[in-house]
C-alpha cells in the first residue's frame, strides 16, 4: 500500500514575512527606499548631538536645536495632510527627498570647510524639519495603500524589523565615522541615501497610480481638516491615545533625544562609539518586538499590550538614571526599544484598519500634530531643567511622569478594551 506524501510546508514564520514581497509589487520599492534613507538618518541622529555638544556643551542648546527641528514640522502638518489627500503622494515624497538631499549636502560642506556655526545649524535643521512635516504624512498614506489587509501585520512588522536592523548599523557607523574620520562624512552619507530613496520612489510611482480626489465648489482645506478631526473623534482609542502621547512623548523623547547623549558623553564621559552601541541595542529590542508581532495575523487585547509596551519603555528610561555601567545601560536600551516598538506596531496597524484611505493623509497629519505638538516645548524644558537641577534628576522626573500617565490611560475603558 502506497502512502501519499507531501512536501513540508514552509515554516509559518517565513511565509508570514515573505508574503508582502510575493503579494505586492509595490511593497519592495517602498520598503527599500525607506530602508536606504533610514540608514543615513540613523547616522545623523548620532552625529548631531555630538556636533551640538562640541560647539556649545549645553543641554539647553541641544533642546533648542531639537525644537528648531520639530516646530516647523509641526506647523507644516495641518497643511501637508490636506496636500497629501489632494495631490500625488509619490510626487510629494520625491520632492521632499530632493530638498533633503540639498539640505544635508549644505551641512556636510559647512562641516568640511569648518564654517558651521550653531546659528547656521538652527536654520538648516529647521528647514529639514519642514520637509519632514511634508514627507511623513505622504509616506504614511502611501504605506496604508500598499499594506493591504492580507499583508498588513507582516508588512508593518517586516518594515519595522528591517528599519531597526539598519539602525543597528547606523549608530555604530556614525560613532565610527565621527571618531576616526569626521562628522562631515556621516552627514554626506545621509545626503546620498536620499538619492537612493528617490530612485526607488521613481519606480514606485508607475505601480501606484494617483486618483485625484473629487472636490466640490465649497470644498476647502478647513472643511477637509474638520473631516479628519471627526474621523478621530468617532473612535475613543484614536483620540485618547493621540492626546495621551502629546504628553508621554515630551517625557520619553525629551530624555532620549536631549539627555541620553548628555548621559553618555558628558556625565559618564564615554566615547561616541559606546553611545552608538547603546542606540544599536535599542534597535535590537525593537527587532525582537517586530519578530514577535509579525508571527500572528491578529492580536487580542491590543490596547493593554500597546500601553504595556509603553510602560516597559518608561521603566527602562527611569532605571538609566541610576546606573553608570555601559552594559546595564545597553540592556535597558534593549527593553526600551522593545516596549516602544510594541506600542508603535499596534498603533500603526490600528490606524490602517480604522481610517479610510481617502482621508489618511489628513488623519495621519493630525496624529503627528497631536502627538508631537508640544515636543519643542518639551525639548527646551528638559534641557533647561537639566542645566538647573542636573541631568540624572531630570531623567528620573520625566520618566516617572510618563509612567504615571501610561498607567492612568490603561484604566480608561476605550483603551483597555481596544481589541
Tab-separated table of C-alpha atoms in Angstrom:
chain	number	residue	atom	x	y	z
A	1	UNK	CA	0.000	0.000	0.000
A	2	UNK	CA	1.422	3.354	-1.019
A	3	UNK	CA	1.285	6.251	1.400
A	4	UNK	CA	0.776	9.676	-0.157
A	5	UNK	CA	3.414	12.132	0.949
A	6	UNK	CA	3.549	15.854	0.587
A	7	UNK	CA	6.355	18.358	0.689
A	8	UNK	CA	6.891	20.011	4.036
A	9	UNK	CA	5.051	23.285	4.329
A	10	UNK	CA	7.120	26.396	4.543
A	11	UNK	CA	7.686	27.451	8.126
A	12	UNK	CA	4.853	29.725	9.203
A	13	UNK	CA	7.201	32.499	10.309
A	14	UNK	CA	8.990	32.542	6.962
A	15	UNK	CA	5.744	32.601	4.983
A	16	UNK	CA	4.452	35.466	7.094
A	17	UNK	CA	7.460	37.639	6.319
A	18	UNK	CA	7.756	36.754	2.626
A	19	UNK	CA	4.072	37.443	1.922
A	20	UNK	CA	4.493	41.222	1.334
A	21	UNK	CA	7.144	40.570	-1.342
A	22	UNK	CA	5.136	37.829	-3.044
A	23	UNK	CA	1.727	39.509	-2.952
A	24	UNK	CA	2.584	43.156	-3.630
A	25	UNK	CA	4.662	44.561	-6.500
A	26	UNK	CA	4.745	47.977	-4.797
A	27	UNK	CA	5.992	46.819	-1.401
A	28	UNK	CA	9.654	46.123	-2.354
A	29	UNK	CA	10.177	49.634	-3.772
A	30	UNK	CA	8.583	51.400	-0.796
A	31	UNK	CA	10.407	49.131	1.655
A	32	UNK	CA	13.841	49.524	0.052
A	33	UNK	CA	13.558	53.286	-0.446
A	34	UNK	CA	12.842	53.945	3.200
A	35	UNK	CA	15.434	51.420	4.324
A	36	UNK	CA	18.123	53.339	2.446
A	37	UNK	CA	17.138	56.770	3.774
A	38	UNK	CA	16.795	55.499	7.354
A	39	UNK	CA	20.416	54.343	7.260
A	40	UNK	CA	21.542	57.919	6.659
A	41	UNK	CA	19.126	59.375	9.209
A	42	UNK	CA	20.280	56.971	11.917
A	43	UNK	CA	23.874	58.004	11.300
A	44	UNK	CA	22.995	61.700	11.515
A	45	UNK	CA	20.946	61.331	14.711
A	46	UNK	CA	24.058	60.015	16.448
A	47	UNK	CA	26.306	62.687	14.962
A	48	UNK	CA	24.024	65.711	15.507
A	49	UNK	CA	24.145	65.684	19.348
A	50	UNK	CA	27.928	65.274	19.215
A	51	UNK	CA	28.166	68.323	16.913
A	52	UNK	CA	25.945	70.423	19.193
A	53	UNK	CA	27.714	69.438	22.413
A	54	UNK	CA	31.106	70.017	20.751
A	55	UNK	CA	30.077	73.514	19.640
A	56	UNK	CA	28.309	74.548	22.862
A	57	UNK	CA	28.450	71.874	25.598
A	58	UNK	CA	24.916	72.930	26.579
A	59	UNK	CA	21.877	70.717	27.154
A	60	UNK	CA	19.699	73.797	26.707
A	61	UNK	CA	21.106	74.374	23.217
A	62	UNK	CA	20.554	70.732	22.336
A	63	UNK	CA	16.942	71.122	23.406
A	64	UNK	CA	16.610	74.279	21.295
A	65	UNK	CA	18.099	72.523	18.249
A	66	UNK	CA	15.561	69.724	18.540
A	67	UNK	CA	12.814	72.296	18.987
A	68	UNK	CA	14.025	74.029	15.815
A	69	UNK	CA	13.713	70.696	14.009
A	70	UNK	CA	10.326	69.751	15.442
A	71	UNK	CA	8.433	73.071	15.396
A	72	UNK	CA	8.497	73.658	11.600
A	73	UNK	CA	7.460	70.036	11.087
A	74	UNK	CA	4.506	70.519	13.423
A	75	UNK	CA	3.459	73.789	11.788
A	76	UNK	CA	3.561	72.085	8.401
A	77	UNK	CA	1.383	69.123	9.377
A	78	UNK	CA	-2.127	70.658	9.088
A	79	UNK	CA	-1.261	71.897	5.596
A	80	UNK	CA	0.627	68.797	4.472
A	81	UNK	CA	-2.252	66.473	5.415
A	82	UNK	CA	-4.554	68.437	3.126
A	83	UNK	CA	-1.922	68.467	0.350
A	84	UNK	CA	-1.341	64.712	0.640
A	85	UNK	CA	-5.037	63.882	0.220
A	86	UNK	CA	-5.402	66.130	-2.846
A	87	UNK	CA	-2.188	65.668	-4.813
A	88	UNK	CA	0.061	62.833	-5.934
A	89	UNK	CA	1.606	61.384	-2.782
A	90	UNK	CA	4.583	59.854	-4.580
A	91	UNK	CA	5.464	63.179	-6.215
A	92	UNK	CA	5.338	64.870	-2.815
A	93	UNK	CA	7.802	62.294	-1.454
A	94	UNK	CA	10.090	62.727	-4.464
A	95	UNK	CA	10.178	66.498	-3.954
A	96	UNK	CA	10.943	66.101	-0.245
A	97	UNK	CA	13.808	63.695	-0.991
A	98	UNK	CA	15.430	66.150	-3.429
A	99	UNK	CA	15.213	69.006	-0.938
A	100	UNK	CA	16.501	66.932	1.989
A	101	UNK	CA	19.469	65.882	-0.139
A	102	UNK	CA	20.270	69.563	-0.724
A	103	UNK	CA	19.955	70.487	2.965
A	104	UNK	CA	22.186	67.656	4.185
A	105	UNK	CA	24.743	68.405	1.457
A	106	UNK	CA	24.964	72.015	2.672
A	107	UNK	CA	25.501	70.901	6.286
A	108	UNK	CA	28.220	68.464	5.190
A	109	UNK	CA	30.007	71.147	3.136
A	110	UNK	CA	29.909	73.558	6.089
A	111	UNK	CA	31.472	70.912	8.333
A	112	UNK	CA	34.222	70.071	5.825
A	113	UNK	CA	35.098	73.757	5.380
A	114	UNK	CA	34.934	74.367	9.151
A	115	UNK	CA	32.396	77.188	8.842
A	116	UNK	CA	29.423	75.507	10.518
A	117	UNK	CA	28.039	77.744	13.260
A	118	UNK	CA	25.265	76.980	15.710
A	119	UNK	CA	23.171	79.716	14.059
A	120	UNK	CA	23.504	78.115	10.609
A	121	UNK	CA	22.711	74.720	12.114
A	122	UNK	CA	19.483	76.121	13.579
A	123	UNK	CA	18.332	77.353	10.153
A	124	UNK	CA	19.234	74.171	8.268
A	125	UNK	CA	17.738	71.864	10.891
A	126	UNK	CA	14.512	73.919	10.817
A	127	UNK	CA	14.316	73.591	7.014
A	128	UNK	CA	14.889	69.846	7.304
A	129	UNK	CA	12.072	69.621	9.857
A	130	UNK	CA	9.731	71.473	7.491
A	131	UNK	CA	10.428	68.895	4.782
A	132	UNK	CA	9.865	66.053	7.251
A	133	UNK	CA	6.464	67.538	8.022
A	134	UNK	CA	5.629	67.295	4.330
A	135	UNK	CA	7.141	63.852	3.723
A	136	UNK	CA	5.841	61.828	6.661
A	137	UNK	CA	2.063	62.172	6.082
A	138	UNK	CA	2.631	61.282	2.414
A	139	UNK	CA	4.681	58.230	3.392
A	140	UNK	CA	2.067	57.105	5.931
A	141	UNK	CA	-0.711	57.415	3.348
A	142	UNK	CA	1.256	55.508	0.694
A	143	UNK	CA	2.124	52.829	3.215
A	144	UNK	CA	-1.550	52.423	4.124
A	145	UNK	CA	-2.332	51.941	0.412
A	146	UNK	CA	0.395	49.364	-0.121
A	147	UNK	CA	-0.147	47.464	3.157
A	148	UNK	CA	-3.417	45.772	2.215
A	149	UNK	CA	-5.333	43.791	4.905
A	150	UNK	CA	-3.949	40.380	3.894
A	151	UNK	CA	-0.336	41.509	4.412
A	152	UNK	CA	-0.842	44.336	6.921
A	153	UNK	CA	0.617	42.819	10.109
A	154	UNK	CA	3.533	41.152	8.358
A	155	UNK	CA	4.262	44.230	6.210
A	156	UNK	CA	4.283	46.565	9.224
A	157	UNK	CA	6.390	44.147	11.251
A	158	UNK	CA	8.832	43.492	8.405
A	159	UNK	CA	9.186	47.223	7.715
A	160	UNK	CA	9.947	47.970	11.340
A	161	UNK	CA	12.286	44.993	11.738
A	162	UNK	CA	14.329	45.951	8.691
A	163	UNK	CA	14.351	49.621	9.676
A	164	UNK	CA	15.624	48.706	13.115
A	165	UNK	CA	18.189	46.332	11.615
A	166	UNK	CA	19.549	49.271	9.630
A	167	UNK	CA	19.541	51.319	12.825
A	168	UNK	CA	21.792	48.647	14.345
A	169	UNK	CA	24.348	49.584	11.716
A	170	UNK	CA	23.686	53.329	11.557
A	171	UNK	CA	24.511	54.430	15.120
A	172	UNK	CA	27.663	52.306	15.291
A	173	UNK	CA	28.672	53.536	11.840
A	174	UNK	CA	28.035	57.125	12.934
A	175	UNK	CA	30.150	56.626	16.042
A	176	UNK	CA	32.983	55.159	13.963
A	177	UNK	CA	32.809	57.947	11.367
A	178	UNK	CA	32.950	60.767	13.904
A	179	UNK	CA	35.629	59.013	15.964
A	180	UNK	CA	38.022	58.077	13.151
A	181	UNK	CA	37.102	60.485	10.309
A	182	UNK	CA	34.774	63.453	10.853
A	183	UNK	CA	31.132	64.343	11.255
A	184	UNK	CA	31.072	65.586	7.673
A	185	UNK	CA	31.390	62.076	6.258
A	186	UNK	CA	28.385	60.868	8.221
A	187	UNK	CA	26.230	63.783	7.034
A	188	UNK	CA	27.427	63.177	3.458
A	189	UNK	CA	26.287	59.552	3.731
A	190	UNK	CA	22.892	60.784	4.900
A	191	UNK	CA	22.613	63.095	1.875
A	192	UNK	CA	23.435	60.295	-0.565
A	193	UNK	CA	20.799	57.980	0.900
A	194	UNK	CA	18.103	60.391	-0.264
A	195	UNK	CA	19.295	59.794	-3.817
A	196	UNK	CA	18.726	56.059	-3.331
A	197	UNK	CA	15.283	56.710	-1.865
A	198	UNK	CA	14.415	58.963	-4.818
A	199	UNK	CA	15.276	56.211	-7.314
A	200	UNK	CA	13.057	53.657	-5.550
A	201	UNK	CA	10.144	56.085	-5.352
A	202	UNK	CA	10.596	56.983	-9.020
A	203	UNK	CA	9.864	53.353	-9.964
A	204	UNK	CA	7.097	53.058	-7.359
A	205	UNK	CA	5.099	55.890	-8.985
A	206	UNK	CA	4.487	53.660	-12.036
A	207	UNK	CA	2.939	50.921	-9.880
A	208	UNK	CA	0.772	53.136	-7.675
A	209	UNK	CA	-1.453	55.294	-9.895
A	210	UNK	CA	-2.756	58.540	-8.494
A	211	UNK	CA	-6.519	59.026	-8.298
A	212	UNK	CA	-7.285	62.681	-7.827
A	213	UNK	CA	-9.803	63.380	-5.092
A	214	UNK	CA	-13.114	64.756	-6.308
A	215	UNK	CA	-13.820	68.233	-4.974
A	216	UNK	CA	-16.956	70.319	-4.627
A	217	UNK	CA	-17.217	74.077	-5.136
A	218	UNK	CA	-17.484	74.698	-1.380
A	219	UNK	CA	-14.627	72.334	-0.532
A	220	UNK	CA	-11.596	73.930	1.128
A	221	UNK	CA	-8.786	72.964	3.471
A	222	UNK	CA	-10.725	73.982	6.597
A	223	UNK	CA	-13.618	71.678	5.737
A	224	UNK	CA	-11.232	68.819	4.892
A	225	UNK	CA	-9.332	69.403	8.133
A	226	UNK	CA	-12.579	69.236	10.132
A	227	UNK	CA	-13.471	65.971	8.394
A	228	UNK	CA	-10.201	64.461	9.639
A	229	UNK	CA	-10.994	65.561	13.195
A	230	UNK	CA	-14.436	63.948	13.002
A	231	UNK	CA	-12.881	60.624	11.987
A	232	UNK	CA	-10.612	60.721	15.039
A	233	UNK	CA	-13.442	61.719	17.385
A	234	UNK	CA	-15.502	58.739	16.250
A	235	UNK	CA	-13.098	56.272	17.920
A	236	UNK	CA	-12.013	56.626	21.564
A	237	UNK	CA	-8.842	54.574	21.034
A	238	UNK	CA	-7.614	57.045	18.415
A	239	UNK	CA	-8.260	60.388	20.069
A	240	UNK	CA	-7.385	59.334	23.626
A	241	UNK	CA	-4.054	57.861	22.519
A	242	UNK	CA	-3.151	60.947	20.474
A	243	UNK	CA	-3.883	63.228	23.438
A	244	UNK	CA	-2.044	60.954	25.870
A	245	UNK	CA	1.075	60.799	23.751
A	246	UNK	CA	1.186	64.561	23.361
A	247	UNK	CA	2.402	64.408	26.976
A	248	UNK	CA	4.107	60.990	27.028
A	249	UNK	CA	6.261	61.960	24.055
A	250	UNK	CA	7.510	65.016	25.940
A	251	UNK	CA	8.661	62.782	28.772
A	252	UNK	CA	10.186	59.962	26.728
A	253	UNK	CA	11.544	61.822	23.696
A	254	UNK	CA	12.973	64.622	25.806
A	255	UNK	CA	15.035	62.051	27.682
A	256	UNK	CA	16.116	60.014	24.644
A	257	UNK	CA	16.948	62.962	22.357
A	258	UNK	CA	18.328	65.557	24.790
A	259	UNK	CA	19.588	63.772	27.897
A	260	UNK	CA	20.748	60.303	26.855
A	261	UNK	CA	23.523	61.798	24.647
A	262	UNK	CA	24.472	64.002	27.643
A	263	UNK	CA	24.462	60.958	29.933
A	264	UNK	CA	26.941	59.098	27.703
A	265	UNK	CA	29.192	61.943	26.522
A	266	UNK	CA	29.232	64.439	29.409
A	267	UNK	CA	28.119	62.700	32.611
A	268	UNK	CA	29.738	59.276	32.120
A	269	UNK	CA	32.451	60.508	29.709
A	270	UNK	CA	32.025	57.529	27.388
A	271	UNK	CA	33.288	57.553	23.800
A	272	UNK	CA	30.843	58.306	20.943
A	273	UNK	CA	31.149	54.688	19.816
A	274	UNK	CA	29.677	53.441	23.116
A	275	UNK	CA	26.727	55.779	22.643
A	276	UNK	CA	26.277	54.314	19.170
A	277	UNK	CA	26.231	50.793	20.646
A	278	UNK	CA	23.567	51.877	23.130
A	279	UNK	CA	21.306	53.160	20.364
A	280	UNK	CA	22.007	49.950	18.451
A	281	UNK	CA	20.768	47.922	21.436
A	282	UNK	CA	17.502	49.845	21.313
A	283	UNK	CA	17.218	48.651	17.723
A	284	UNK	CA	17.800	45.050	18.819
A	285	UNK	CA	14.887	45.313	21.237
A	286	UNK	CA	12.691	46.795	18.508
A	287	UNK	CA	13.586	43.947	16.129
A	288	UNK	CA	12.619	41.371	18.752
A	289	UNK	CA	9.265	43.133	19.159
A	290	UNK	CA	8.742	43.149	15.392
A	291	UNK	CA	9.530	39.446	15.089
A	292	UNK	CA	7.079	38.637	17.843
A	293	UNK	CA	4.340	40.848	16.399
A	294	UNK	CA	4.755	39.507	12.871
A	295	UNK	CA	4.239	35.872	13.882
A	296	UNK	CA	0.469	36.387	14.123
A	297	UNK	CA	-2.026	37.975	11.760
A	298	UNK	CA	-4.275	39.017	14.653
A	299	UNK	CA	-3.640	40.004	18.260
A	300	UNK	CA	-6.204	40.279	21.049
A	301	UNK	CA	-6.200	42.842	23.889
A	302	UNK	CA	-4.184	45.228	21.741
A	303	UNK	CA	-4.913	48.256	23.924
A	304	UNK	CA	-3.371	46.705	27.020
A	305	UNK	CA	-0.469	45.211	25.073
A	306	UNK	CA	0.341	48.562	23.432
A	307	UNK	CA	0.332	50.543	26.666
A	308	UNK	CA	2.161	47.715	28.423
A	309	UNK	CA	4.948	48.253	25.903
A	310	UNK	CA	4.935	51.999	26.590
A	311	UNK	CA	5.129	51.246	30.327
A	312	UNK	CA	8.144	48.961	29.832
A	313	UNK	CA	9.875	51.692	27.835
A	314	UNK	CA	9.293	54.279	30.581
A	315	UNK	CA	10.589	51.998	33.345
A	316	UNK	CA	13.738	51.332	31.317
A	317	UNK	CA	14.392	55.071	30.900
A	318	UNK	CA	13.863	55.610	34.632
A	319	UNK	CA	16.430	52.965	35.553
A	320	UNK	CA	19.030	54.575	33.259
A	321	UNK	CA	19.306	57.443	35.737
A	322	UNK	CA	20.576	55.080	38.435
A	323	UNK	CA	23.410	53.215	36.719
A	324	UNK	CA	26.843	54.053	35.355
A	325	UNK	CA	27.513	50.637	33.814
A	326	UNK	CA	27.642	50.684	29.982
A	327	UNK	CA	26.498	47.048	29.971
A	328	UNK	CA	23.404	47.740	32.083
A	329	UNK	CA	22.624	50.847	30.026
A	330	UNK	CA	22.724	48.778	26.849
A	331	UNK	CA	20.459	46.126	28.397
A	332	UNK	CA	17.978	48.836	29.381
A	333	UNK	CA	18.110	50.174	25.826
A	334	UNK	CA	17.027	46.725	24.589
A	335	UNK	CA	13.953	46.831	26.850
A	336	UNK	CA	13.208	50.441	25.897
A	337	UNK	CA	13.324	49.632	22.185
A	338	UNK	CA	11.192	46.511	22.624
A	339	UNK	CA	8.489	48.319	24.573
A	340	UNK	CA	8.088	51.351	22.364
A	341	UNK	CA	8.088	49.214	19.203
A	342	UNK	CA	5.254	47.058	20.573
A	343	UNK	CA	3.228	50.212	21.015
A	344	UNK	CA	4.209	51.626	17.613
A	345	UNK	CA	3.263	48.497	15.668
A	346	UNK	CA	-0.157	48.215	17.286
A	347	UNK	CA	-0.809	51.918	16.758
A	348	UNK	CA	0.185	51.860	13.081
A	349	UNK	CA	-1.916	48.796	12.232
A	350	UNK	CA	-4.918	50.245	14.078
A	351	UNK	CA	-4.702	53.463	12.040
A	352	UNK	CA	-4.566	51.472	8.805
A	353	UNK	CA	-7.639	49.494	9.871
A	354	UNK	CA	-9.784	52.340	11.170
A	355	UNK	CA	-9.044	55.274	8.836
A	356	UNK	CA	-10.446	55.487	5.260
A	357	UNK	CA	-7.821	55.700	2.513
A	358	UNK	CA	-9.145	58.965	1.093
A	359	UNK	CA	-8.668	60.701	4.453
A	360	UNK	CA	-5.472	59.011	5.586
A	361	UNK	CA	-3.195	61.968	4.855
A	362	UNK	CA	-5.245	64.328	7.000
A	363	UNK	CA	-5.695	61.857	9.853
A	364	UNK	CA	-2.020	60.939	9.755
A	365	UNK	CA	-1.029	64.612	9.924
A	366	UNK	CA	-3.442	65.156	12.833
A	367	UNK	CA	-1.929	62.136	14.582
A	368	UNK	CA	1.557	63.609	14.197
A	369	UNK	CA	0.339	67.083	15.124
A	370	UNK	CA	-1.353	65.890	18.316
A	371	UNK	CA	1.457	63.563	19.313
A	372	UNK	CA	4.323	65.965	18.615
A	373	UNK	CA	2.817	69.457	19.039
A	374	UNK	CA	4.365	70.004	22.466
A	375	UNK	CA	7.727	68.366	21.703
A	376	UNK	CA	9.580	71.649	21.007
A	377	UNK	CA	8.494	72.962	24.405
A	378	UNK	CA	9.418	69.612	25.943
A	379	UNK	CA	12.924	69.623	24.462
A	380	UNK	CA	13.540	73.145	25.742
A	381	UNK	CA	12.093	72.363	29.181
A	382	UNK	CA	14.079	69.140	29.576
A	383	UNK	CA	17.336	70.803	28.520
A	384	UNK	CA	16.746	73.844	30.751
A	385	UNK	CA	15.780	71.780	33.804
A	386	UNK	CA	18.799	69.501	33.327
A	387	UNK	CA	21.107	72.526	33.422
A	388	UNK	CA	19.364	73.760	36.598
A	389	UNK	CA	18.928	70.629	38.747
A	390	UNK	CA	21.060	68.024	36.947
A	391	UNK	CA	20.592	65.575	34.113
A	392	UNK	CA	20.028	62.372	36.101
A	393	UNK	CA	17.426	64.042	38.302
A	394	UNK	CA	15.632	65.310	35.203
A	395	UNK	CA	15.647	61.819	33.652
A	396	UNK	CA	14.086	60.422	36.841
A	397	UNK	CA	11.402	63.134	36.992
A	398	UNK	CA	10.261	62.963	33.363
A	399	UNK	CA	10.339	59.172	33.089
A	400	UNK	CA	8.258	58.917	36.281
A	401	UNK	CA	5.707	61.381	34.911
A	402	UNK	CA	5.479	59.392	31.675
A	403	UNK	CA	4.989	56.131	33.583
A	404	UNK	CA	2.182	57.629	35.691
A	405	UNK	CA	0.439	58.897	32.559
A	406	UNK	CA	0.650	55.485	30.858
A	407	UNK	CA	-0.761	53.697	33.901
A	408	UNK	CA	-3.625	56.197	34.172
A	409	UNK	CA	-4.598	55.781	30.496
A	410	UNK	CA	-4.661	51.985	30.839
A	411	UNK	CA	-7.685	52.313	33.177
A	412	UNK	CA	-9.811	54.106	30.528
A	413	UNK	CA	-12.302	51.605	29.006
A	414	UNK	CA	-11.836	52.839	25.435
A	415	UNK	CA	-8.140	51.975	25.688
A	416	UNK	CA	-8.259	48.947	27.963
A	417	UNK	CA	-10.928	47.207	25.876
A	418	UNK	CA	-9.474	48.032	22.456
A	419	UNK	CA	-9.064	44.694	20.698
